[in-house]
Short mmCIF file of C-alpha atoms in Angstrom, two decimals:
data_model
loop_
_atom_site.label_atom_id
_atom_site.label_comp_id
_atom_site.label_asym_id
_atom_site.label_seq_id
_atom_site.Cartn_x
_atom_site.Cartn_y
_atom_site.Cartn_z
CA UNK A 1 -39.04 75.61 -6.97
CA UNK A 2 -37.42 77.83 -9.68
CA UNK A 3 -35.63 75.96 -12.41
CA UNK A 4 -36.98 72.62 -11.14
CA UNK A 5 -40.76 72.87 -11.27
CA UNK A 6 -40.50 74.31 -14.80
CA UNK A 7 -38.97 70.91 -15.91
CA UNK A 8 -41.70 68.89 -14.19
CA UNK A 9 -44.75 70.46 -15.74
CA UNK A 10 -47.34 67.74 -16.36
CA UNK A 11 -49.00 69.54 -19.26
CA UNK A 12 -45.65 69.88 -21.05
CA UNK A 13 -44.89 66.26 -20.32
CA UNK A 14 -48.20 65.14 -21.93
CA UNK A 15 -47.43 67.34 -24.93
CA UNK A 16 -43.94 65.83 -25.33
CA UNK A 17 -45.47 62.35 -24.96
CA UNK A 18 -47.90 63.19 -27.84
CA UNK A 19 -45.00 64.44 -29.96
CA UNK A 20 -43.17 61.26 -29.29
CA UNK A 21 -46.06 59.04 -30.26
CA UNK A 22 -46.47 61.05 -33.52
CA UNK A 23 -42.68 60.87 -34.27
CA UNK A 24 -42.04 57.13 -33.89
CA UNK A 25 -42.36 54.73 -36.83
CA UNK A 26 -44.90 52.13 -35.73
CA UNK A 27 -43.03 49.42 -37.47
CA UNK A 28 -39.72 50.21 -35.84
CA UNK A 29 -38.18 49.53 -32.40
CA UNK A 30 -35.86 52.20 -30.89
CA UNK A 31 -33.25 50.95 -28.44
CA UNK A 32 -31.75 54.02 -26.65
CA UNK A 33 -29.20 53.64 -23.90
CA UNK A 34 -28.99 56.20 -21.09
CA UNK A 35 -25.37 56.34 -19.91
CA UNK A 36 -25.95 57.86 -16.52
CA UNK A 37 -27.19 56.38 -13.28
CA UNK A 38 -28.90 59.65 -12.51
CA UNK A 39 -30.84 59.37 -15.75
CA UNK A 40 -31.79 55.74 -14.91
CA UNK A 41 -33.29 56.88 -11.59
CA UNK A 42 -34.99 59.92 -13.09
CA UNK A 43 -36.67 57.72 -15.73
CA UNK A 44 -38.09 55.41 -13.01
CA UNK A 45 -38.87 57.90 -10.34
CA UNK A 46 -40.78 60.38 -12.49
CA UNK A 47 -42.68 57.84 -14.47
CA UNK A 48 -41.03 58.75 -17.75
CA UNK A 49 -40.95 55.10 -18.83
CA UNK A 50 -44.71 54.95 -18.63
CA UNK A 51 -45.07 57.90 -21.01
CA UNK A 52 -42.92 56.49 -23.75
CA UNK A 53 -44.44 54.83 -26.85
CA UNK A 54 -44.07 51.01 -26.87
CA UNK A 55 -41.62 51.31 -29.78
CA UNK A 56 -39.12 53.19 -27.63
CA UNK A 57 -37.08 50.90 -25.25
CA UNK A 58 -34.65 52.39 -22.76
CA UNK A 59 -31.51 50.35 -22.18
CA UNK A 60 -29.63 51.01 -18.87
CA UNK A 61 -25.91 51.39 -19.40
CA UNK A 62 -22.82 51.30 -17.25
CA UNK A 63 -23.34 54.85 -15.91
CA UNK A 64 -23.14 54.07 -12.17
CA UNK A 65 -19.54 54.61 -10.88
CA UNK A 66 -20.07 52.31 -7.91
CA UNK A 67 -21.60 49.59 -10.06
CA UNK A 68 -18.76 49.46 -12.64
CA UNK A 69 -16.01 49.15 -9.96
CA UNK A 70 -14.81 45.43 -10.20
CA UNK A 71 -14.40 43.24 -7.14
CA UNK A 72 -10.64 43.20 -7.44
CA UNK A 73 -10.48 46.93 -6.81
CA UNK A 74 -12.52 46.68 -3.63
CA UNK A 75 -10.20 43.81 -2.56
CA UNK A 76 -7.27 46.24 -2.94
CA UNK A 77 -8.94 48.66 -0.63
CA UNK A 78 -9.67 45.88 1.88
CA UNK A 79 -6.00 44.91 1.77
CA UNK A 80 -5.02 48.44 2.71
CA UNK A 81 -7.46 48.57 5.59
CA UNK A 82 -7.08 45.14 7.05
CA UNK A 83 -3.37 44.27 6.30
CA UNK A 84 -1.65 47.63 5.94
CA UNK A 85 -3.60 49.32 8.83
CA UNK A 86 -4.34 52.50 6.97
CA UNK A 87 -7.24 54.88 7.60
CA UNK A 88 -9.43 54.24 4.46
CA UNK A 89 -11.90 56.89 3.42
CA UNK A 90 -14.56 56.59 0.73
CA UNK A 91 -18.10 57.38 -0.22
CA UNK A 92 -20.90 55.60 1.68
CA UNK A 93 -22.19 53.48 -1.26
CA UNK A 94 -18.70 52.01 -1.82
CA UNK A 95 -18.54 50.61 1.66
CA UNK A 96 -21.53 48.28 0.98
CA UNK A 97 -20.30 46.80 -2.34
CA UNK A 98 -19.74 42.96 -1.98
CA UNK A 99 -16.12 41.95 -2.39
CA UNK A 100 -14.31 38.50 -2.23
CA UNK A 101 -15.31 35.80 0.20
CA UNK A 102 -18.40 37.56 1.38
CA UNK A 103 -16.38 40.57 2.56
CA UNK A 104 -17.05 44.27 2.11
CA UNK A 105 -15.57 47.48 3.49
CA UNK A 106 -18.52 47.87 5.81
CA UNK A 107 -17.97 44.39 7.29
CA UNK A 108 -14.27 45.13 7.60
CA UNK A 109 -15.12 48.24 9.55
CA UNK A 110 -17.25 46.12 11.84
CA UNK A 111 -14.16 43.87 12.28
CA UNK A 112 -12.11 46.81 13.54
CA UNK A 113 -10.64 48.33 10.45
CA UNK A 114 -10.35 52.11 10.38
CA UNK A 115 -12.75 52.80 7.44
CA UNK A 116 -14.58 56.11 7.28
CA UNK A 117 -17.40 57.40 5.14
CA UNK A 118 -16.69 60.87 3.70
CA UNK A 119 -18.62 63.19 1.40
CA UNK A 120 -15.66 64.45 -0.63
CA UNK A 121 -11.84 63.89 -1.03
CA UNK A 122 -11.39 67.16 0.83
CA UNK A 123 -12.79 65.41 3.92
CA UNK A 124 -10.14 62.71 3.61
CA UNK A 125 -7.49 65.31 3.25
CA UNK A 126 -8.65 67.03 6.40
CA UNK A 127 -8.46 63.62 8.29
CA UNK A 128 -4.91 63.27 7.14
CA UNK A 129 -3.97 66.74 8.36
CA UNK A 130 -5.59 66.02 11.74
CA UNK A 131 -3.89 62.62 12.11
CA UNK A 132 -0.22 63.08 10.93
CA UNK A 133 0.78 59.73 12.53
CA UNK A 134 -1.79 57.79 10.47
CA UNK A 135 -1.62 56.72 6.79
CA UNK A 136 -4.80 58.03 5.23
CA UNK A 137 -5.94 56.69 1.86
CA UNK A 138 -8.92 58.02 -0.15
CA UNK A 139 -10.58 55.30 -2.27
CA UNK A 140 -11.35 57.49 -5.32
CA UNK A 141 -14.06 56.42 -7.73
CA UNK A 142 -16.16 57.99 -10.37
CA UNK A 143 -16.40 59.38 -13.94
CA UNK A 144 -15.00 62.68 -15.21
CA UNK A 145 -17.30 64.53 -12.75
CA UNK A 146 -15.49 63.48 -9.59
CA UNK A 147 -12.05 63.44 -11.05
CA UNK A 148 -11.22 67.20 -10.67
CA UNK A 149 -11.84 67.18 -6.92
CA UNK A 150 -9.45 64.23 -6.60
CA UNK A 151 -6.83 66.04 -8.58
CA UNK A 152 -7.27 69.11 -6.40
CA UNK A 153 -6.59 67.31 -3.15
CA UNK A 154 -3.51 65.66 -4.55
CA UNK A 155 -2.17 69.03 -5.59
CA UNK A 156 -3.04 70.57 -2.17
CA UNK A 157 -1.31 67.63 -0.40
CA UNK A 158 1.78 68.25 -2.47
CA UNK A 159 1.73 71.94 -1.78
CA UNK A 160 1.26 71.38 1.90
CA UNK A 161 3.99 68.74 2.14
CA UNK A 162 1.71 66.04 3.52
CA UNK A 163 3.48 62.79 3.92
CA UNK A 164 0.58 60.58 5.15
CA UNK A 165 -1.98 61.00 2.35
CA UNK A 166 -2.60 59.11 -0.84
CA UNK A 167 -5.33 58.06 -3.29
CA UNK A 168 -6.28 54.62 -4.58
CA UNK A 169 -7.33 55.89 -8.01
CA UNK A 170 -10.31 54.28 -9.84
CA UNK A 171 -11.45 57.16 -12.04
CA UNK A 172 -12.90 55.99 -15.32
CA UNK A 173 -13.82 57.67 -18.64
CA UNK A 174 -17.23 57.77 -20.26
CA UNK A 175 -16.45 58.06 -24.07
CA UNK A 176 -13.98 55.16 -23.97
CA UNK A 177 -16.60 52.91 -22.37
CA UNK A 178 -19.24 53.99 -24.91
CA UNK A 179 -16.84 53.15 -27.76
CA UNK A 180 -16.01 49.77 -26.22
CA UNK A 181 -19.60 48.81 -25.98
CA UNK A 182 -19.98 49.06 -29.74
CA UNK A 183 -16.70 47.62 -30.89
CA UNK A 184 -16.16 44.77 -28.39
CA UNK A 185 -17.51 41.29 -29.25
CA UNK A 186 -20.45 40.14 -27.17
CA UNK A 187 -19.75 37.95 -24.14
CA UNK A 188 -22.65 35.65 -25.00
CA UNK A 189 -24.95 34.88 -27.85
CA UNK A 190 -27.81 37.04 -26.33
CA UNK A 191 -25.42 39.74 -25.11
CA UNK A 192 -25.27 42.21 -27.94
CA UNK A 193 -28.06 44.79 -27.75
CA UNK A 194 -28.40 46.74 -31.04
CA UNK A 195 -28.38 50.30 -29.88
CA UNK A 196 -29.83 53.15 -31.98
CA UNK A 197 -28.53 56.01 -29.88
CA UNK A 198 -27.30 57.28 -26.49
CA UNK A 199 -28.65 59.75 -23.99
CA UNK A 200 -25.38 61.43 -23.02
CA UNK A 201 -24.57 62.01 -19.36
CA UNK A 202 -25.25 65.41 -17.75
CA UNK A 203 -22.61 66.03 -15.09
CA UNK A 204 -19.83 64.32 -17.05
CA UNK A 205 -20.61 66.57 -20.09
CA UNK A 206 -20.51 69.67 -17.89
CA UNK A 207 -16.87 68.84 -17.35
CA UNK A 208 -15.68 67.44 -20.71
CA UNK A 209 -18.17 69.22 -22.95
CA UNK A 210 -19.99 67.78 -25.96
CA UNK A 211 -17.00 67.67 -28.36
CA UNK A 212 -15.53 64.30 -27.09
CA UNK A 213 -18.62 62.47 -28.35
CA UNK A 214 -18.34 63.79 -31.95
CA UNK A 215 -15.67 61.27 -33.17
CA UNK A 216 -17.75 58.49 -31.57
CA UNK A 217 -20.97 59.59 -33.33
CA UNK A 218 -19.12 59.84 -36.68
CA UNK A 219 -17.30 56.52 -36.41
CA UNK A 220 -20.23 54.37 -35.27
CA UNK A 221 -23.01 56.38 -36.80
CA UNK A 222 -24.85 56.53 -33.46
CA UNK A 223 -26.54 59.81 -32.37
CA UNK A 224 -25.83 61.24 -28.88
CA UNK A 225 -28.12 63.74 -27.15
CA UNK A 226 -26.82 65.12 -23.85
CA UNK A 227 -29.72 65.50 -21.44
CA UNK A 228 -30.45 67.11 -18.06
CA UNK A 229 -31.85 65.17 -15.13
CA UNK A 230 -35.43 66.42 -14.93
CA UNK A 231 -38.30 64.46 -16.53
CA UNK A 232 -38.93 67.07 -19.34
CA UNK A 233 -35.18 67.09 -20.11
CA UNK A 234 -35.18 63.37 -20.69
CA UNK A 235 -38.40 63.33 -22.69
CA UNK A 236 -37.03 66.07 -24.95
CA UNK A 237 -33.75 64.25 -25.35
CA UNK A 238 -35.55 61.08 -26.25
CA UNK A 239 -37.62 62.90 -28.87
CA UNK A 240 -34.48 64.41 -30.30
CA UNK A 241 -32.93 60.95 -30.57
CA UNK A 242 -35.97 59.47 -32.22
CA UNK A 243 -36.00 62.26 -34.88
CA UNK A 244 -32.30 61.65 -35.59
CA UNK A 245 -32.85 57.89 -36.00
CA UNK A 246 -35.82 58.54 -38.34
CA UNK A 247 -33.75 60.99 -40.37
CA UNK A 248 -30.75 58.74 -40.59
CA UNK A 249 -28.56 61.25 -38.73
CA UNK A 250 -25.80 60.57 -36.23
CA UNK A 251 -25.02 63.91 -34.58
CA UNK A 252 -24.15 65.11 -31.10
CA UNK A 253 -26.98 67.35 -29.82
CA UNK A 254 -27.13 69.17 -26.59
CA UNK A 255 -30.49 69.38 -24.82
CA UNK A 256 -28.79 70.43 -21.53
CA UNK A 257 -27.75 73.86 -22.86
CA UNK A 258 -28.28 75.52 -19.53
CA UNK A 259 -25.25 73.70 -18.12
CA UNK A 260 -23.24 72.01 -20.95
CA UNK A 261 -21.15 73.66 -23.65
CA UNK A 262 -19.16 72.21 -26.46
CA UNK A 263 -15.81 72.95 -24.76
CA UNK A 264 -16.78 71.99 -21.19
CA UNK A 265 -14.91 73.26 -18.11
CA UNK A 266 -11.43 74.00 -19.22
CA UNK A 267 -10.14 74.81 -15.71
CA UNK A 268 -11.32 71.30 -14.47
CA UNK A 269 -9.85 69.65 -17.58
CA UNK A 270 -6.46 71.30 -17.06
CA UNK A 271 -6.34 70.31 -13.34
CA UNK A 272 -7.15 66.72 -14.31
CA UNK A 273 -4.46 66.64 -16.98
CA UNK A 274 -1.86 68.02 -14.55
CA UNK A 275 -2.40 65.23 -11.96
CA UNK A 276 -3.67 62.28 -13.99
CA UNK A 277 -2.73 60.35 -17.13
CA UNK A 278 -4.33 57.52 -19.08
CA UNK A 279 -4.00 53.93 -18.01
CA UNK A 280 -3.39 51.47 -20.91
CA UNK A 281 -6.30 49.32 -19.69
CA UNK A 282 -8.75 49.03 -16.87
CA UNK A 283 -11.31 46.40 -15.85
CA UNK A 284 -14.91 47.45 -15.77
CA UNK A 285 -17.55 45.34 -14.06
CA UNK A 286 -19.59 43.86 -16.90
CA UNK A 287 -17.42 45.15 -19.66
CA UNK A 288 -14.14 43.49 -18.90
CA UNK A 289 -10.79 45.08 -19.79
CA UNK A 290 -11.44 48.44 -21.61
CA UNK A 291 -8.44 50.10 -23.30
CA UNK A 292 -7.59 53.73 -22.35
CA UNK A 293 -10.75 54.01 -20.19
CA UNK A 294 -9.30 55.07 -16.82
CA UNK A 295 -6.81 57.35 -15.20
CA UNK A 296 -3.78 56.88 -12.97
CA UNK A 297 -1.71 59.40 -10.98
CA UNK A 298 1.23 60.85 -12.92
CA UNK A 299 4.79 60.07 -11.79
CA UNK A 300 5.24 63.66 -10.64
CA UNK A 301 2.70 62.94 -7.96
CA UNK A 302 3.70 59.31 -7.28
CA UNK A 303 4.12 59.97 -3.58
CA UNK A 304 0.31 60.30 -3.31
CA UNK A 305 -0.43 57.10 -5.40
CA UNK A 306 -1.48 54.27 -3.00
CA UNK A 307 -0.78 51.68 -5.61
CA UNK A 308 2.84 52.67 -5.81
CA UNK A 309 3.22 53.65 -2.18
CA UNK A 310 2.29 50.37 -0.52
CA UNK A 311 2.58 48.69 -3.28
CA UNK A 312 -0.58 46.88 -4.52
CA UNK A 313 -1.14 44.31 -7.24
CA UNK A 314 -4.52 44.05 -8.92
CA UNK A 315 -6.14 40.63 -9.29
CA UNK A 316 -9.32 40.05 -11.28
CA UNK A 317 -12.13 38.42 -9.30
CA UNK A 318 -15.41 37.07 -10.81
CA UNK A 319 -18.74 38.27 -9.59
CA UNK A 320 -21.24 36.19 -7.69
CA UNK A 321 -22.24 33.37 -10.09
CA UNK A 322 -25.97 34.10 -9.88
CA UNK A 323 -25.71 37.87 -10.02
CA UNK A 324 -26.61 39.35 -13.36
CA UNK A 325 -25.05 42.82 -12.56
CA UNK A 326 -22.50 42.50 -15.40
CA UNK A 327 -25.10 41.74 -18.07
CA UNK A 328 -27.35 44.55 -16.71
CA UNK A 329 -24.45 47.04 -16.95
CA UNK A 330 -23.88 45.95 -20.59
CA UNK A 331 -27.53 46.50 -21.42
CA UNK A 332 -27.99 42.81 -22.23
CA UNK A 333 -30.54 42.17 -19.38
CA UNK A 334 -32.85 44.24 -17.13
CA UNK A 335 -32.96 43.99 -13.34
CA UNK A 336 -36.04 41.79 -13.36
CA UNK A 337 -34.13 39.21 -15.49
CA UNK A 338 -31.93 38.35 -12.48
CA UNK A 339 -33.33 35.49 -10.33
CA UNK A 340 -31.95 37.16 -7.19
CA UNK A 341 -33.61 40.55 -7.79
CA UNK A 342 -36.08 41.60 -5.10
CA UNK A 343 -35.88 38.20 -3.45
CA UNK A 344 -32.49 37.38 -2.09
CA UNK A 345 -30.94 40.63 -3.35
CA UNK A 346 -32.50 43.81 -1.99
CA UNK A 347 -31.12 47.18 -0.94
CA UNK A 348 -30.97 45.92 2.63
CA UNK A 349 -29.05 42.77 1.56
CA UNK A 350 -27.34 43.56 -1.78
CA UNK A 351 -25.52 40.74 -3.56
CA UNK A 352 -24.53 42.91 -6.50
CA UNK A 353 -23.31 46.47 -6.92
CA UNK A 354 -26.26 47.50 -9.04
CA UNK A 355 -28.47 47.12 -5.94
CA UNK A 356 -26.04 48.92 -3.70
CA UNK A 357 -25.63 52.34 -5.20
CA UNK A 358 -28.22 55.10 -5.35
CA UNK A 359 -27.45 55.25 -9.04
CA UNK A 360 -27.69 51.50 -9.75
CA UNK A 361 -30.35 50.30 -12.12
CA UNK A 362 -31.48 47.51 -9.76
CA UNK A 363 -31.90 49.98 -6.91
CA UNK A 364 -33.92 52.22 -9.20
CA UNK A 365 -36.25 49.41 -10.26
CA UNK A 366 -36.67 48.19 -6.69
CA UNK A 367 -37.12 51.63 -5.08
CA UNK A 368 -39.86 52.71 -7.50
CA UNK A 369 -41.66 49.44 -7.64
CA UNK A 370 -41.25 48.80 -11.37
CA UNK A 371 -40.63 45.07 -10.90
CA UNK A 372 -44.14 44.73 -9.43
CA UNK A 373 -45.75 45.98 -12.58
CA UNK A 374 -47.24 49.02 -10.91
CA UNK A 375 -44.72 51.82 -10.82
CA UNK A 376 -44.56 54.24 -7.92
CA UNK A 377 -44.56 57.61 -9.63
CA UNK A 378 -43.11 60.50 -7.58
CA UNK A 379 -44.54 63.94 -7.68
#
């Protein structure tokens, strides 16, 4: 397939693997964090991890939007569906995330709540148009990639004068979380991975561009290389990071030049700024409260803000005591470090959000057999 097969060429992969082996310092260990769930799955699915030199260790970061959503935010959605009687719409993965008291949106649906899986916020808007007597709430999640579509439906609802549509906004921001991971004190003695650099997210960077990472790289002296999703994209990005670390550089480089620019998508950025503003703080699963790391709906569009409309109060709720999802999202542990992984916790019976989402690191390790020691490498 054009523009896909070219980035999966086995001969080029072997050549890049040879270049990586030649570039690494044998006496050094390189800890590189990929900050994107799509990258985590690509590394596992295509066998990239098996081609890396032993000195290069990939650390999975909090790049899965479903995974970082804390229990308390799911509980707010459950309150809307079970107590307020709204029609709640969201993406399929979110419905399976465990909430308080063994509950989930999927189980609430089985109990009679009107909870619907949709593929986009535009689907939820259409449901609101078709059911003017029903309150319809879209449970909005995601990084900068999925924020512009949420902003668009709010603006459309305002223009159309819809009175029965609102969003429960949980949109979060990537650079703020990256910054927080380096400046926040560790939660435990073994909880502070020393990172040498970051593989920057692809889709997020298409929207925001590469410029927002530049202050981060300068302040913390950590290189960032934005990468595409194909195996050769990732291998080239890792090679670029290794060379920066060896040279003592901390720059923002763009491997994904076919889609990412320095300025990003100005139209999407303007739409987001029109509808949303920064929250002072927001809780991330695994990271705790992160300042200025999420968005809320501006007062001008308050009529479409479910938190104001109903109103709702957020209450922090701890994760399952034995679930290591928080530590995995911080990069402090790997999926196989969790005693529940691949035994009690599986994709069919997830106890943590990292096993629920198609972008979760636990789901990636389980799906491609890496926890068994013999990876399943996709063609």
